[in-house]
Coordinates of C-alpha atoms and ligand atoms in Angstrom, one line a residue:
M1 CA -11.7 -49.0 -15.4
K2 CA -9.6 -52.5 -15.2
R3 CA -6.4 -52.4 -14.5
Q4 CA -4.2 -54.2 -17.2
A5 CA -0.9 -56.0 -15.9
W6 CA 1.1 -53.9 -17.9
Q7 CA 0.4 -51.1 -15.8
R8 CA 0.6 -53.1 -12.6
M9 CA 4.9 -53.5 -13.3
S10 CA 7.9 -51.6 -12.7
T11 CA 9.9 -53.9 -15.4
F12 CA 8.4 -55.6 -18.1
H13 CA 9.9 -56.8 -21.7
C14 CA 8.5 -54.2 -24.6
R15 CA 9.2 -55.7 -28.6
S16 CA 8.9 -53.7 -31.8
S17 CA 9.4 -54.5 -35.0
I18 CA 12.9 -53.8 -35.7
A19 CA 13.6 -54.6 -32.4
Y20 CA 13.2 -55.9 -28.6
C21 CA 14.7 -55.1 -25.2
R22 CA 13.7 -54.3 -21.7
V23 CA 12.1 -51.6 -20.3
S24 CA 12.3 -50.0 -16.8
S25 CA 10.2 -48.1 -13.6
A26 CA 7.6 -47.7 -17.2
R27 CA 5.1 -45.6 -15.3
S28 CA 4.1 -43.5 -18.6
I29 CA 4.1 -44.0 -21.6
V30 CA 6.2 -41.0 -23.3
L31 CA 6.5 -40.1 -27.2
I32 CA 9.0 -39.0 -29.3
G33 CA 10.0 -38.6 -33.0
F34 CA 10.6 -35.9 -35.7
M35 CA 7.6 -33.6 -36.2
G36 CA 4.5 -34.8 -38.6
T37 CA 5.4 -38.2 -36.7
G38 CA 1.4 -37.8 -35.2
K39 CA 3.0 -37.9 -31.5
S40 CA 0.0 -35.5 -30.0
L41 CA -2.9 -37.4 -31.8
V42 CA -1.0 -40.8 -30.6
G43 CA -0.9 -39.6 -27.6
K44 CA -4.7 -38.3 -27.8
V45 CA -5.5 -41.8 -28.3
L46 CA -4.0 -43.2 -25.7
E47 CA -5.2 -41.0 -23.4
Q48 CA -8.1 -42.3 -24.1
R49 CA -7.8 -46.0 -24.3
T50 CA -5.5 -46.2 -21.5
G51 CA -7.7 -43.5 -19.1
F52 CA -3.9 -42.2 -18.2
R53 CA -3.8 -37.8 -18.0
R54 CA -1.4 -36.7 -21.0
F55 CA 0.7 -34.0 -20.8
D56 CA 2.0 -32.2 -23.8
T57 CA 4.9 -30.6 -24.1
D58 CA 4.6 -27.5 -26.8
E59 CA 1.2 -27.9 -25.4
I60 CA 2.4 -26.7 -22.0
I61 CA 5.0 -24.2 -23.1
S62 CA 2.7 -21.8 -25.0
S63 CA 0.1 -22.4 -22.6
K64 CA 2.1 -21.1 -20.1
L65 CA 4.3 -17.5 -22.3
R66 CA 0.5 -18.0 -23.8
M67 CA 1.8 -17.9 -27.2
P68 CA 2.5 -20.1 -30.5
I69 CA 5.4 -22.2 -31.2
E70 CA 6.2 -20.1 -33.8
K71 CA 5.7 -17.3 -31.8
I72 CA 8.4 -18.5 -28.5
F73 CA 11.1 -19.1 -31.4
S74 CA 11.2 -15.8 -33.4
T75 CA 10.2 -14.1 -29.9
H76 CA 12.6 -15.3 -27.4
G77 CA 15.2 -17.9 -29.4
E78 CA 15.6 -21.6 -29.9
K79 CA 17.4 -22.2 -26.4
H80 CA 15.4 -20.7 -24.2
F81 CA 13.1 -23.0 -26.5
R82 CA 15.1 -25.8 -24.9
E83 CA 15.6 -24.6 -21.8
L84 CA 11.7 -23.9 -21.8
E85 CA 11.4 -28.0 -22.5
T86 CA 13.9 -29.1 -19.7
E87 CA 12.0 -27.4 -17.0
T88 CA 8.3 -28.7 -18.8
L89 CA 10.4 -32.1 -17.9
L90 CA 10.9 -31.9 -15.1
S91 CA 7.6 -30.5 -13.5
L92 CA 6.0 -33.8 -14.8
P93 CA 4.3 -35.5 -12.5
T94 CA 5.7 -39.0 -11.9
E95 CA 3.5 -40.7 -9.3
E96 CA 0.8 -42.0 -11.3
P97 CA 1.5 -43.6 -15.3
T98 CA 0.4 -41.1 -17.9
I99 CA 0.9 -40.3 -21.3
I100 CA 3.7 -37.5 -22.4
V101 CA 3.9 -35.8 -25.5
T102 CA 6.9 -34.1 -26.6
G103 CA 8.3 -31.9 -29.5
G104 CA 10.4 -33.2 -31.7
G105 CA 13.6 -31.7 -30.7
I106 CA 13.3 -32.7 -27.2
V107 CA 16.4 -35.2 -27.4
L108 CA 18.9 -32.6 -28.3
R109 CA 19.5 -32.2 -24.8
S110 CA 21.1 -35.4 -23.5
E111 CA 19.9 -33.7 -20.1
N112 CA 16.3 -34.6 -21.3
I113 CA 16.9 -37.6 -22.7
D114 CA 18.2 -38.9 -19.3
L115 CA 14.3 -37.1 -17.6
L116 CA 12.4 -38.8 -20.0
K117 CA 13.5 -42.2 -19.6
G118 CA 13.2 -41.6 -15.7
L119 CA 9.9 -40.6 -16.5
G120 CA 8.3 -44.1 -18.6
A121 CA 8.8 -46.3 -21.5
V122 CA 10.2 -44.2 -24.2
V123 CA 8.0 -44.7 -27.9
W124 CA 9.7 -43.5 -30.9
L125 CA 7.8 -42.7 -33.7
D126 CA 9.7 -43.4 -37.2
A127 CA 8.6 -42.8 -40.5
D128 CA 11.2 -43.4 -43.6
E129 CA 12.0 -39.8 -45.3
A130 CA 9.9 -39.8 -48.0
T131 CA 6.7 -40.6 -45.6
L132 CA 7.9 -37.7 -43.4
R133 CA 8.0 -35.2 -45.6
T134 CA 4.8 -36.2 -47.8
R135 CA 2.8 -36.1 -44.0
I136 CA 5.1 -32.7 -43.2
D137 CA 2.6 -30.5 -45.3
R138 CA 2.8 -27.5 -44.2
L139 CA 5.7 -26.6 -43.8
S140 CA 5.5 -23.2 -43.0
D141 CA 4.3 -23.8 -39.2
R142 CA 7.4 -25.5 -38.2
P143 CA 10.1 -22.5 -37.2
L144 CA 13.0 -25.0 -37.8
L145 CA 11.4 -25.2 -41.2
Q146 CA 11.4 -21.3 -41.8
T147 CA 14.4 -21.5 -44.2
A148 CA 15.8 -20.7 -48.0
N149 CA 15.6 -24.5 -48.4
P150 CA 13.6 -26.4 -46.3
E151 CA 13.8 -29.9 -48.2
A152 CA 16.7 -29.4 -46.8
T153 CA 16.7 -28.3 -44.0
L154 CA 14.5 -31.3 -43.2
S155 CA 16.9 -34.3 -44.8
E156 CA 20.4 -32.1 -42.5
L157 CA 17.2 -32.8 -40.0
L158 CA 16.1 -35.5 -39.7
E159 CA 19.9 -37.0 -39.8
A160 CA 21.3 -35.3 -36.8
R161 CA 18.6 -36.5 -35.0
Q162 CA 18.1 -40.2 -35.7
P163 CA 20.9 -41.3 -33.1
L164 CA 19.1 -39.5 -31.1
Y165 CA 16.5 -40.8 -31.1
R166 CA 17.7 -44.1 -31.3
S167 CA 19.7 -43.7 -28.4
A168 CA 16.1 -42.6 -26.7
A169 CA 14.1 -45.3 -26.8
D170 CA 12.8 -48.3 -25.9
L171 CA 10.7 -49.2 -28.7
R172 CA 10.4 -47.7 -31.7
V173 CA 7.3 -47.8 -34.4
D174 CA 7.4 -47.6 -37.7
I175 CA 4.6 -45.4 -38.2
S176 CA 4.3 -45.5 -42.2
Q177 CA 0.6 -46.6 -43.8
K178 CA -0.9 -46.2 -40.0
N179 CA -4.0 -44.4 -38.6
P180 CA -3.6 -42.7 -34.9
E181 CA -5.4 -45.7 -33.6
Q182 CA -3.6 -48.7 -35.7
I183 CA -0.3 -46.7 -33.8
A184 CA -1.8 -46.8 -30.1
E185 CA -3.0 -49.9 -31.0
L186 CA 0.7 -51.7 -31.2
I187 CA 2.1 -49.1 -28.6
L188 CA -0.5 -51.3 -26.0
K189 CA 0.2 -54.1 -27.8
N190 CA 4.1 -54.3 -27.6
I191 CA 3.8 -53.2 -24.0
S192 CA 1.6 -55.6 -23.1
D193 CA 2.9 -58.4 -25.1
F194 CA 5.7 -59.5 -22.7
P195 CA 5.3 -59.5 -18.8
V196 CA 7.5 -60.1 -16.1
G197 CA 9.7 -63.3 -16.1
E198 CA 8.7 -64.2 -19.5
Ligands
S3P1 C1 10.4 -28.7 -33.4 C2 8.9 -29.9 -32.7 C3 8.3 -28.9 -32.7 C4 8.0 -28.0 -31.8 C5 9.1 -27.0 -31.9 C6 10.3 -27.3 -32.5 C7 11.9 -29.4 -33.6 O1 7.0 -30.1 -31.7 O2 8.3 -28.3 -30.6 O3 8.5 -26.5 -33.3 O4 12.7 -29.1 -32.8 O5 11.3 -31.1 -33.8 P1 6.5 -31.5 -32.9 O6 7.4 -32.3 -33.2 O7 4.7 -32.0 -32.2 O8 6.2 -30.5 -34.2

């Protein structure tokens, strides 16, 4: 496979619809964002497009404990799940470029934000609340939305997390009205558009 220019770079510029930024040591592409933004599917498309190995923190934790995420929350609690997220980030390979998919709450620990930044270019998949609401069509699957008023909980979580995603991200991509292929394309294009020295 022919290596793209951005794969060879240790430092490059990237561009998003809202901001220009400089990305350092971007070996891997790290996807963050609220639940329902399609991180897993976009990660799979990026895996196919780049040929890089894909690591999904939820999948890793779930297979390690041999139980679905909801069960981990109900059996071990959220705090333990958050510890496992940090442990998983620390276990990811750093000697090769990869695609890293994370759970929506990974940014809640500041040490995770540092770890994510160290792993590569952090890409925030984002959408407005109305779009997210319609995308999270199976609210019952999400342990954090098992409340008396899931819609209000979603609003609260979103408000609390937006600043964290913003602080972690090198690039923000608005996913509204785009399919996973279009989102992956946008990510690769924005990363590769700005070579070193430009
Ligand atoms: C969580 C999001 C989930 C999963 C867990 C906690 C969160 O992943 O990690 O249920 O705190 O937002 P997705 O973002 O893939 O739904």
